[in-house]
Amino acid sequence: NITFIDCHFKGNREAEAPVLADYYKPSDENSMLEMTFIDCLFDNNRYFGKPAYPALITSNGIQNKIVVANSFFTNNDMIFNNTDADKISFLIESSGPLELYDNCFQDNKVGVANAASYSEDTPISVRNFGEGSSGGACNYLASFETDR
């Protein structure tokens, strides 16, 4: 497991994915990598364009769990250079379990929602706040159902 505490992810403009969870252990389907972010700041990051992942935090397998708590996402632009922003543009994108607690999402540019979950597990979301760059409330969480 990996835990980031009081980390700053600022000004990423050329990374394929600032944070990528890519754990897979076919011999143990119950095995899980848990990546946790506590009191972190994601500020002024911008989508690099293809082949980059269209999110700041990406989990691309069901054996990857993302937990984000007490963190702040502000002034991130995931629409820049994104030709499919209305379909694939998030701050957090998870194929595994997703838990979000007491986070603030403010003045970010995303095409779909701040967070997306493709897991068969229902994402956990408690006391999160989202505000769009226009000042109004924004789509906070998109939960997609998929077949395994």
C-alpha positions as protocol buffer text, in pm:
chain_id: "A"
residue {
  index: 1
  type: ASN
  ca { x: 0 y: 0 z: 0 }
}
residue {
  index: 2
  type: ILE
  ca { x: 104 y: 358 z: -67 }
}
residue {
  index: 3
  type: THR
  ca { x: 4 y: 664 z: 137 }
}
residue {
  index: 4
  type: PHE
  ca { x: 70 y: 1025 z: 36 }
}
residue {
  index: 5
  type: ILE
  ca { x: 39 y: 1275 z: 325 }
}
residue {
  index: 6
  type: ASP
  ca { x: 57 y: 1653 z: 279 }
}
residue {
  index: 7
  type: CYS
  ca { x: 173 y: 1621 z: -81 }
}
residue {
  index: 8
  type: HIS
  ca { x: 153 y: 1888 z: -349 }
}
residue {
  index: 9
  type: PHE
  ca { x: 92 y: 1798 z: -712 }
}
residue {
  index: 10
  type: LYS
  ca { x: 136 y: 2133 z: -887 }
}
residue {
  index: 11
  type: GLY
  ca { x: 192 y: 2243 z: -1244 }
}
residue {
  index: 12
  type: ASN
  ca { x: 205 y: 1901 z: -1410 }
}
residue {
  index: 13
  type: ARG
  ca { x: 181 y: 1970 z: -1782 }
}
residue {
  index: 14
  type: GLU
  ca { x: 380 y: 1694 z: -1950 }
}
residue {
  index: 15
  type: ALA
  ca { x: 309 y: 1378 z: -1749 }
}
residue {
  index: 16
  type: GLU
  ca { x: 112 y: 1091 z: -1894 }
}
residue {
  index: 17
  type: ALA
  ca { x: -51 y: 1058 z: -1550 }
}
residue {
  index: 18
  type: PRO
  ca { x: 72 y: 1236 z: -1240 }
}
residue {
  index: 19
  type: VAL
  ca { x: -42 y: 934 z: -1034 }
}
residue {
  index: 20
  type: LEU
  ca { x: -114 y: 591 z: -1185 }
}
residue {
  index: 21
  type: ALA
  ca { x: -214 y: 278 z: -992 }
}
residue {
  index: 22
  type: ASP
  ca { x: -144 y: -24 z: -1212 }
}
residue {
  index: 23
  type: TYR
  ca { x: -138 y: -325 z: -979 }
}
residue {
  index: 24
  type: TYR
  ca { x: -244 y: -664 z: -1112 }
}
residue {
  index: 25
  type: LYS
  ca { x: -191 y: -1006 z: -957 }
}
residue {
  index: 26
  type: PRO
  ca { x: -384 y: -1272 z: -1151 }
}
residue {
  index: 27
  type: SER
  ca { x: -276 y: -1550 z: -913 }
}
residue {
  index: 28
  type: ASP
  ca { x: -456 y: -1375 z: -623 }
}
residue {
  index: 29
  type: GLU
  ca { x: -776 y: -1203 z: -732 }
}
residue {
  index: 30
  type: ASN
  ca { x: -842 y: -1080 z: -376 }
}
residue {
  index: 31
  type: SER
  ca { x: -509 y: -899 z: -361 }
}
residue {
  index: 32
  type: MET
  ca { x: -540 y: -519 z: -362 }
}
residue {
  index: 33
  type: LEU
  ca { x: -313 y: -214 z: -385 }
}
residue {
  index: 34
  type: GLU
  ca { x: -455 y: 71 z: -177 }
}
residue {
  index: 35
  type: MET
  ca { x: -333 y: 418 z: -270 }
}
residue {
  index: 36
  type: THR
  ca { x: -431 y: 683 z: -14 }
}
residue {
  index: 37
  type: PHE
  ca { x: -402 y: 1062 z: -35 }
}
residue {
  index: 38
  type: ILE
  ca { x: -443 y: 1262 z: 289 }
}
residue {
  index: 39
  type: ASP
  ca { x: -425 y: 1643 z: 310 }
}
residue {
  index: 40
  type: CYS
  ca { x: -293 y: 1674 z: -47 }
}
residue {
  index: 41
  type: LEU
  ca { x: -312 y: 1967 z: -287 }
}
residue {
  index: 42
  type: PHE
  ca { x: -368 y: 1923 z: -662 }
}
residue {
  index: 43
  type: ASP
  ca { x: -324 y: 2267 z: -814 }
}
residue {
  index: 44
  type: ASN
  ca { x: -277 y: 2410 z: -1163 }
}
residue {
  index: 45
  type: ASN
  ca { x: -230 y: 2079 z: -1346 }
}
residue {
  index: 46
  type: ARG
  ca { x: -320 y: 2043 z: -1713 }
}
residue {
  index: 47
  type: TYR
  ca { x: -401 y: 1749 z: -1939 }
}
residue {
  index: 48
  type: PHE
  ca { x: -102 y: 1668 z: -2158 }
}
residue {
  index: 49
  type: GLY
  ca { x: -301 y: 1520 z: -2447 }
}
residue {
  index: 50
  type: LYS
  ca { x: -290 y: 1171 z: -2592 }
}
residue {
  index: 51
  type: PRO
  ca { x: -149 y: 923 z: -2495 }
}
residue {
  index: 52
  type: ALA
  ca { x: -186 y: 1061 z: -2141 }
}
residue {
  index: 53
  type: TYR
  ca { x: -457 y: 939 z: -1906 }
}
residue {
  index: 54
  type: PRO
  ca { x: -739 y: 1198 z: -1881 }
}
residue {
  index: 55
  type: ALA
  ca { x: -719 y: 1225 z: -1500 }
}
residue {
  index: 56
  type: LEU
  ca { x: -476 y: 1335 z: -1229 }
}
residue {
  index: 57
  type: ILE
  ca { x: -523 y: 1014 z: -1031 }
}
residue {
  index: 58
  type: THR
  ca { x: -588 y: 702 z: -1237 }
}
residue {
  index: 59
  type: SER
  ca { x: -653 y: 346 z: -1127 }
}
residue {
  index: 60
  type: ASN
  ca { x: -675 y: 118 z: -1427 }
}
residue {
  index: 61
  type: GLY
  ca { x: -762 y: -215 z: -1266 }
}
residue {
  index: 62
  type: ILE
  ca { x: -1009 y: -367 z: -1022 }
}
residue {
  index: 63
  type: GLN
  ca { x: -723 y: -458 z: -784 }
}
residue {
  index: 64
  type: ASN
  ca { x: -641 y: -89 z: -728 }
}
residue {
  index: 65
  type: LYS
  ca { x: -824 y: 103 z: -455 }
}
residue {
  index: 66
  type: ILE
  ca { x: -807 y: 482 z: -430 }
}
residue {
  index: 67
  type: VAL
  ca { x: -883 y: 670 z: -108 }
}
residue {
  index: 68
  type: VAL
  ca { x: -870 y: 1053 z: -102 }
}
residue {
  index: 69
  type: ALA
  ca { x: -931 y: 1244 z: 221 }
}
residue {
  index: 70
  type: ASN
  ca { x: -911 y: 1610 z: 325 }
}
residue {
  index: 71
  type: SER
  ca { x: -758 y: 1709 z: -7 }
}
residue {
  index: 72
  type: PHE
  ca { x: -803 y: 2014 z: -228 }
}
residue {
  index: 73
  type: PHE
  ca { x: -828 y: 2017 z: -608 }
}
residue {
  index: 74
  type: THR
  ca { x: -815 y: 2362 z: -766 }
}
residue {
  index: 75
  type: ASN
  ca { x: -742 y: 2526 z: -1102 }
}
residue {
  index: 76
  type: ASN
  ca { x: -682 y: 2197 z: -1284 }
}
residue {
  index: 77
  type: ASP
  ca { x: -762 y: 2183 z: -1656 }
}
residue {
  index: 78
  type: MET
  ca { x: -844 y: 1838 z: -1790 }
}
residue {
  index: 79
  type: ILE
  ca { x: -1013 y: 1980 z: -2101 }
}
residue {
  index: 80
  type: PHE
  ca { x: -698 y: 2135 z: -2251 }
}
residue {
  index: 81
  type: ASN
  ca { x: -576 y: 1926 z: -2547 }
}
residue {
  index: 82
  type: ASN
  ca { x: -859 y: 1676 z: -2486 }
}
residue {
  index: 83
  type: THR
  ca { x: -1047 y: 1588 z: -2805 }
}
residue {
  index: 84
  type: ASP
  ca { x: -1298 y: 1372 z: -2611 }
}
residue {
  index: 85
  type: ALA
  ca { x: -1346 y: 1593 z: -2305 }
}
residue {
  index: 86
  type: ASP
  ca { x: -1720 y: 1530 z: -2294 }
}
residue {
  index: 87
  type: LYS
  ca { x: -1651 y: 1154 z: -2250 }
}
residue {
  index: 88
  type: ILE
  ca { x: -1313 y: 1120 z: -2079 }
}
residue {
  index: 89
  type: SER
  ca { x: -1221 y: 1412 z: -1858 }
}
residue {
  index: 90
  type: PHE
  ca { x: -1193 y: 1373 z: -1480 }
}
residue {
  index: 91
  type: LEU
  ca { x: -966 y: 1457 z: -1187 }
}
residue {
  index: 92
  type: ILE
  ca { x: -994 y: 1106 z: -1040 }
}
residue {
  index: 93
  type: GLU
  ca { x: -1073 y: 798 z: -1249 }
}
residue {
  index: 94
  type: SER
  ca { x: -1096 y: 456 z: -1087 }
}
residue {
  index: 95
  type: SER
  ca { x: -1164 y: 107 z: -1216 }
}
residue {
  index: 96
  type: GLY
  ca { x: -1132 y: -29 z: -863 }
}
residue {
  index: 97
  type: PRO
  ca { x: -1290 y: 74 z: -534 }
}
residue {
  index: 98
  type: LEU
  ca { x: -1304 y: 450 z: -472 }
}
residue {
  index: 99
  type: GLU
  ca { x: -1349 y: 633 z: -140 }
}
residue {
  index: 100
  type: LEU
  ca { x: -1363 y: 1013 z: -110 }
}
residue {
  index: 101
  type: TYR
  ca { x: -1390 y: 1192 z: 227 }
}
residue {
  index: 102
  type: ASP
  ca { x: -1400 y: 1566 z: 306 }
}
residue {
  index: 103
  type: ASN
  ca { x: -1246 y: 1691 z: -19 }
}
residue {
  index: 104
  type: CYS
  ca { x: -1291 y: 2021 z: -198 }
}
residue {
  index: 105
  type: PHE
  ca { x: -1305 y: 2054 z: -576 }
}
residue {
  index: 106
  type: GLN
  ca { x: -1298 y: 2418 z: -685 }
}
residue {
  index: 107
  type: ASP
  ca { x: -1245 y: 2599 z: -1017 }
}
residue {
  index: 108
  type: ASN
  ca { x: -1145 y: 2290 z: -1214 }
}
residue {
  index: 109
  type: LYS
  ca { x: -1220 y: 2234 z: -1580 }
}
residue {
  index: 110
  type: VAL
  ca { x: -1349 y: 1882 z: -1641 }
}
residue {
  index: 111
  type: GLY
  ca { x: -1570 y: 1752 z: -1919 }
}
residue {
  index: 112
  type: VAL
  ca { x: -1767 y: 1488 z: -1728 }
}
residue {
  index: 113
  type: ALA
  ca { x: -1720 y: 1500 z: -1350 }
}
residue {
  index: 114
  type: ASN
  ca { x: -1452 y: 1554 z: -1089 }
}
residue {
  index: 115
  type: ALA
  ca { x: -1441 y: 1182 z: -1006 }
}
residue {
  index: 116
  type: ALA
  ca { x: -1541 y: 872 z: -1201 }
}
residue {
  index: 117
  type: SER
  ca { x: -1582 y: 516 z: -1082 }
}
residue {
  index: 118
  type: TYR
  ca { x: -1614 y: 209 z: -1305 }
}
residue {
  index: 119
  type: SER
  ca { x: -1601 y: -37 z: -1015 }
}
residue {
  index: 120
  type: GLU
  ca { x: -1876 y: -283 z: -944 }
}
residue {
  index: 121
  type: ASP
  ca { x: -1848 y: -161 z: -584 }
}
residue {
  index: 122
  type: THR
  ca { x: -2051 y: 151 z: -508 }
}
residue {
  index: 123
  type: PRO
  ca { x: -1812 y: 444 z: -459 }
}
residue {
  index: 124
  type: ILE
  ca { x: -1804 y: 592 z: -109 }
}
residue {
  index: 125
  type: SER
  ca { x: -1841 y: 968 z: -99 }
}
residue {
  index: 126
  type: VAL
  ca { x: -1877 y: 1161 z: 227 }
}
residue {
  index: 127
  type: ARG
  ca { x: -1884 y: 1541 z: 276 }
}
residue {
  index: 128
  type: ASN
  ca { x: -1722 y: 1643 z: -52 }
}
residue {
  index: 129
  type: PHE
  ca { x: -1773 y: 1985 z: -206 }
}
residue {
  index: 130
  type: GLY
  ca { x: -1754 y: 2078 z: -571 }
}
residue {
  index: 131
  type: GLU
  ca { x: -1776 y: 2414 z: -744 }
}
residue {
  index: 132
  type: GLY
  ca { x: -1721 y: 2477 z: -1114 }
}
residue {
  index: 133
  type: SER
  ca { x: -1512 y: 2746 z: -1276 }
}
residue {
  index: 134
  type: SER
  ca { x: -1833 y: 2939 z: -1343 }
}
residue {
  index: 135
  type: GLY
  ca { x: -1898 y: 2959 z: -968 }
}
residue {
  index: 136
  type: GLY
  ca { x: -2195 y: 2721 z: -964 }
}
residue {
  index: 137
  type: ALA
  ca { x: -2222 y: 2367 z: -840 }
}
residue {
  index: 138
  type: CYS
  ca { x: -2060 y: 2110 z: -1068 }
}
residue {
  index: 139
  type: ASN
  ca { x: -2093 y: 1739 z: -1136 }
}
residue {
  index: 140
  type: TYR
  ca { x: -1906 y: 1580 z: -852 }
}
residue {
  index: 141
  type: LEU
  ca { x: -1914 y: 1204 z: -913 }
}
residue {
  index: 142
  type: ALA
  ca { x: -1995 y: 990 z: -1213 }
}
residue {
  index: 143
  type: SER
  ca { x: -2053 y: 623 z: -1136 }
}
residue {
  index: 144
  type: PHE
  ca { x: -2060 y: 387 z: -1432 }
}
residue {
  index: 145
  type: GLU
  ca { x: -2190 y: 32 z: -1432 }
}
residue {
  index: 146
  type: THR
  ca { x: -1980 y: -220 z: -1624 }
}
residue {
  index: 147
  type: ASP
  ca { x: -1985 y: -592 z: -1689 }
}
residue {
  index: 148
  type: ARG
  ca { x: -1692 y: -784 z: -1558 }
}
